[in-house]
CSV table of C-alpha atoms in Angstrom, one decimal:
chain,number,residue,atom,x,y,z
A,1,MET,CA,-19.2,-19.9,43.7
A,2,ASP,CA,-15.4,-19.6,44.0
A,3,ILE,CA,-13.1,-17.8,41.6
A,4,VAL,CA,-12.0,-21.1,39.9
A,5,ASN,CA,-15.6,-21.9,39.0
A,6,ILE,CA,-16.2,-18.4,37.7
A,7,VAL,CA,-13.1,-18.5,35.5
A,8,SER,CA,-14.0,-22.0,34.2
A,9,ASP,CA,-17.5,-20.9,33.4
A,10,GLN,CA,-16.4,-17.8,31.4
A,11,TRP,CA,-13.2,-19.0,29.9
A,12,GLU,CA,-12.3,-21.9,27.7
A,13,VAL,CA,-9.0,-23.3,26.6
A,14,LEU,CA,-10.0,-22.8,23.0
A,15,ASP,CA,-10.3,-19.1,23.7
A,16,LEU,CA,-6.7,-19.0,24.8
A,17,VAL,CA,-5.7,-20.9,21.6
A,18,LYS,CA,-7.6,-18.4,19.5
A,19,ALA,CA,-5.9,-15.5,21.3
A,20,VAL,CA,-2.4,-16.9,20.8
A,21,SER,CA,-3.1,-17.8,17.2
A,22,SER,CA,-4.4,-14.3,16.5
A,23,LEU,CA,-1.4,-12.8,18.2
A,24,LEU,CA,1.1,-14.8,16.1
A,25,VAL,CA,-0.8,-14.0,12.8
A,26,GLY,CA,-0.9,-10.3,13.6
A,27,MET,CA,2.8,-10.3,14.5
A,28,MET,CA,3.7,-12.0,11.3
A,29,LEU,CA,1.7,-9.6,9.1
A,30,GLY,CA,2.7,-6.6,11.2
A,31,ALA,CA,6.4,-7.4,11.1
A,32,GLU,CA,6.4,-7.4,7.3
A,33,ARG,CA,5.0,-3.8,7.3
A,34,GLU,CA,7.3,-2.7,10.0
A,35,LEU,CA,10.4,-3.9,8.1
A,36,LYS,CA,9.2,-1.7,5.2
A,37,ASP,CA,8.7,1.3,7.5
A,38,LYS,CA,5.0,1.7,6.8
A,39,ALA,CA,2.4,3.8,8.6
A,40,ALA,CA,0.6,0.8,10.1
A,41,GLY,CA,3.3,-1.6,11.4
A,42,PHE,CA,4.0,-4.3,13.9
A,43,ARG,CA,1.9,-3.1,16.9
A,44,THR,CA,-1.0,-1.7,14.8
A,45,ILE,CA,-1.7,-4.7,12.7
A,46,THR,CA,-1.2,-7.1,15.6
A,47,LEU,CA,-3.8,-5.2,17.6
A,48,ILE,CA,-6.2,-5.1,14.7
A,49,CYS,CA,-5.9,-8.9,14.3
A,50,LEU,CA,-6.4,-9.4,18.1
A,51,GLY,CA,-9.3,-7.0,18.2
A,52,SER,CA,-11.1,-8.7,15.3
A,53,THR,CA,-10.6,-12.1,17.0
A,54,LEU,CA,-12.0,-10.8,20.3
A,55,PHE,CA,-15.0,-9.1,18.7
A,56,THR,CA,-15.7,-12.4,16.9
A,57,VAL,CA,-15.4,-14.5,20.0
A,58,LEU,CA,-17.7,-12.2,21.9
A,59,SER,CA,-20.2,-12.2,19.0
A,60,TYR,CA,-20.1,-16.0,18.9
A,61,LYS,CA,-20.6,-16.4,22.7
A,62,LEU,CA,-23.2,-13.6,23.2
A,63,GLY,CA,-25.0,-14.5,20.1
A,64,GLY,CA,-25.7,-18.0,21.1
A,65,GLY,CA,-23.2,-20.1,19.1
A,66,GLU,CA,-24.8,-21.4,15.9
A,67,SER,CA,-27.7,-18.8,15.7
A,68,GLU,CA,-27.8,-16.0,13.3
A,69,ASP,CA,-27.1,-13.6,16.1
A,70,ALA,CA,-23.6,-15.0,16.4
A,71,THR,CA,-22.5,-12.8,13.5
A,72,ARG,CA,-24.2,-9.6,14.6
A,73,ILE,CA,-21.2,-8.0,16.4
A,74,ALA,CA,-18.6,-9.5,14.1
A,75,SER,CA,-20.4,-8.0,11.1
A,76,TYR,CA,-19.5,-4.5,12.3
A,77,VAL,CA,-15.8,-5.3,12.3
A,78,VAL,CA,-15.8,-5.3,8.5
A,79,SER,CA,-17.1,-1.7,8.3
A,80,GLY,CA,-14.9,-0.6,11.2
A,81,ILE,CA,-11.8,-2.0,9.5
A,82,GLY,CA,-12.7,-0.1,6.3
A,83,PHE,CA,-12.3,3.2,8.2
A,84,LEU,CA,-8.9,2.2,9.5
A,85,GLY,CA,-7.7,1.1,6.1
A,86,ALA,CA,-8.8,4.4,4.5
A,87,GLY,CA,-6.7,6.2,7.1
A,88,VAL,CA,-3.4,4.9,5.7
A,89,ILE,CA,-4.2,5.7,2.0
A,90,PHE,CA,-2.9,9.0,0.7
A,91,LYS,CA,-2.3,10.5,-2.7
A,92,ASP,CA,1.0,12.2,-3.6
A,93,GLY,CA,0.9,13.5,-7.2
A,94,PHE,CA,0.4,10.5,-9.5
A,95,SER,CA,1.2,8.1,-6.7
A,96,ILE,CA,-1.3,6.6,-4.4
A,97,ASN,CA,0.4,5.2,-1.3
A,98,GLY,CA,-0.8,2.9,1.4
A,99,LEU,CA,-3.0,0.6,-0.7
A,100,THR,CA,-1.0,-2.5,0.2
A,101,THR,CA,-0.9,-1.6,3.9
A,102,ALA,CA,-4.7,-1.0,3.8
A,103,SER,CA,-5.1,-4.4,2.2
A,104,ILE,CA,-3.0,-6.1,4.8
A,105,ILE,CA,-5.1,-4.4,7.5
A,106,TRP,CA,-8.1,-5.9,5.8
A,107,ILE,CA,-6.8,-9.4,5.5
A,108,ALA,CA,-5.4,-9.3,9.1
A,109,ALA,CA,-8.9,-8.5,10.4
A,110,ALA,CA,-10.4,-11.2,8.1
A,111,ILE,CA,-8.0,-13.8,9.4
A,112,GLY,CA,-8.5,-12.7,12.9
A,113,MET,CA,-12.3,-13.1,12.5
A,114,SER,CA,-11.7,-16.6,11.0
A,115,ILE,CA,-9.7,-17.5,14.1
A,116,GLY,CA,-12.4,-16.1,16.3
A,117,PHE,CA,-15.0,-18.4,14.7
A,118,GLY,CA,-12.6,-21.4,15.2
A,119,GLN,CA,-11.8,-21.8,11.4
A,120,PHE,CA,-8.1,-22.4,12.0
A,121,TYR,CA,-7.4,-24.2,8.7
A,122,THR,CA,-9.1,-21.4,6.7
A,123,ALA,CA,-7.1,-18.8,8.6
A,124,LEU,CA,-3.8,-20.7,7.9
A,125,THR,CA,-4.7,-21.1,4.2
A,126,PHE,CA,-5.4,-17.4,3.7
A,127,LEU,CA,-2.3,-16.4,5.8
A,128,ALA,CA,-0.1,-18.5,3.5
A,129,ALA,CA,-1.8,-17.0,0.4
A,130,SER,CA,-1.3,-13.5,1.8
A,131,PHE,CA,2.4,-14.1,2.3
A,132,PHE,CA,2.7,-15.6,-1.2
A,133,ILE,CA,1.4,-12.4,-2.9
A,134,ILE,CA,3.1,-10.0,-0.5
A,135,HIS,CA,6.6,-11.5,-1.1
A,136,LEU,CA,6.2,-12.7,-4.7
A,137,GLY,CA,3.8,-10.2,-6.1
A,138,GLY,CA,6.6,-7.8,-7.0
A,139,ILE,CA,8.5,-10.5,-8.9
A,140,ILE,CA,5.3,-11.5,-10.8
A,141,ASN,CA,4.8,-7.8,-11.8
A,142,ARG,CA,8.3,-7.4,-13.0
A,143,LYS,CA,8.5,-10.6,-14.9
A,144,PHE,CA,5.0,-11.0,-16.4
A,145,LEU,CA,3.1,-7.8,-16.2
A,146,THR,CA,3.6,-4.4,-17.8
A,147,MET,CA,5.1,-2.0,-15.2
A,148,ILE,CA,4.5,1.7,-15.1
A,149,SER,CA,7.2,3.8,-13.3
A,150,LEU,CA,6.3,7.1,-11.6
A,151,LYS,CA,9.1,9.5,-12.2
A,152,SER,CA,9.9,13.1,-11.0
A,153,ILE,CA,11.8,15.0,-13.7
A,154,GLU,CA,13.6,18.3,-13.1
A,155,ILE,CA,14.6,20.1,-16.4
A,156,GLN,CA,16.5,23.3,-16.7
A,157,ILE,CA,16.5,25.5,-19.8
A,158,ARG,CA,17.8,29.0,-20.4
A,159,LYS,CA,15.2,31.8,-20.3
A,160,THR,CA,16.1,32.8,-23.8
A,161,ASP,CA,15.2,29.3,-24.9
A,162,TYR,CA,11.9,29.1,-23.1
A,163,GLU,CA,10.0,28.7,-26.4
A,164,ASN,CA,11.5,25.2,-26.5
A,165,ARG,CA,9.4,24.2,-23.6
A,166,GLN,CA,6.4,23.0,-25.7
A,167,GLN,CA,8.7,20.9,-27.9
A,168,ILE,CA,10.4,19.3,-24.8
A,169,GLU,CA,7.1,18.4,-23.3
A,170,LYS,CA,5.9,17.0,-26.6
A,171,ASP,CA,9.0,14.8,-26.9
A,172,ILE,CA,8.7,13.6,-23.3
A,173,LYS,CA,5.0,12.7,-23.7
A,174,SER,CA,6.0,10.3,-26.5
A,175,PHE,CA,7.6,8.2,-23.8
A,176,CYS,CA,5.0,8.7,-21.1
A,177,LYS,CA,1.4,7.8,-20.5
A,178,ARG,CA,0.9,11.0,-18.6
A,179,LEU,CA,3.0,14.2,-17.9
A,180,GLU,CA,2.1,16.9,-15.4
A,181,LEU,CA,4.0,20.1,-14.6
A,182,LYS,CA,4.1,20.5,-10.8
A,183,GLN,CA,6.3,23.5,-10.4
A,184,MET,CA,8.2,26.2,-12.4
A,185,GLU,CA,11.1,28.3,-11.1
A,186,ASP,CA,13.1,31.2,-12.6
A,187,ILE,CA,16.5,31.7,-10.9
A,188,ASN,CA,19.2,33.7,-12.6
A,189,ASP,CA,17.6,33.5,-16.0
A,190,VAL,CA,17.4,29.7,-15.8
A,191,ILE,CA,14.0,28.2,-15.9
A,192,THR,CA,13.6,25.0,-13.8
A,193,LEU,CA,10.6,22.8,-14.7
A,194,HIS,CA,9.4,20.1,-12.3
A,195,TYR,CA,7.4,17.3,-13.9
A,196,GLU,CA,5.8,14.1,-12.7
A,197,CYS,CA,5.2,11.5,-15.4
A,198,LYS,CA,4.0,7.9,-15.7
A,199,VAL,CA,6.3,6.1,-18.0
A,200,LEU,CA,6.2,2.5,-19.2
A,201,THR,CA,9.3,0.7,-17.8
A,202,LYS,CA,10.2,-0.5,-21.3
A,203,ASN,CA,10.4,3.2,-22.4
A,204,LEU,CA,12.5,4.3,-19.5
A,205,GLY,CA,15.8,3.8,-21.3
A,206,ASP,CA,14.6,5.8,-24.3
A,207,LEU,CA,13.5,8.7,-22.0
A,208,GLU,CA,16.8,8.8,-20.3
A,209,ASP,CA,18.6,8.8,-23.7
A,210,TYR,CA,16.5,11.7,-24.8
A,211,LEU,CA,17.2,13.8,-21.7
A,212,VAL,CA,21.0,13.1,-22.0
A,213,PHE,CA,21.4,13.9,-25.7
A,214,SER,CA,18.7,16.5,-26.3
A,215,LYS,CA,20.1,19.9,-27.3
A,216,LEU,CA,17.0,21.5,-26.0
A,217,VAL,CA,17.7,20.5,-22.4
A,218,SER,CA,20.5,22.3,-20.5
A,219,ASN,CA,20.4,20.2,-17.3
A,220,PHE,CA,18.1,17.6,-15.9
A,221,LYS,CA,17.6,15.4,-12.8
A,222,MET,CA,15.4,12.4,-12.6
């Protein structure tokens, strides 16, 4: 058996179409993350999509096509991608970062698997839906949903006025859903309080007015 026959027996044109399609999908999703300078960017998400497609193609071929075994290898891709997604999620104070990137890793793998099984129309539909929510989700949040802003506030008060701290915190809490003291410094008899707070966007202006005009606050930075 010559090399041409070996290649023709093991390779199909459809496999090449799947590989190219997966490459393009991964590049499109990865480019969006790369432009926003996220931990998992262009190369990472492209390779995730390609890998998911390859595992699915192998699962389909080695599992006998239409049999139940065709999904045996591919089923482990789901749990494997879960570990990758968890690796880009981290907590910073009130903020939890990386959830969108983890979700894009998840959908990239799902679309890659769909391509691997030859479900091109399904893959295209979910790719379009993904780009819709990625690019328009922020606008929908701002226009129609209640937004919560995460703010870091630095407040300075004189040491002789330290007893005003409780009143300041009480006033700020009236604008915030949650307030947490992260750090306190005493430099040259000036107490600097570092807070993190969750404030409703509609209350942000009132909070700013309070910090600007309050006689209890010497200086602030937000």
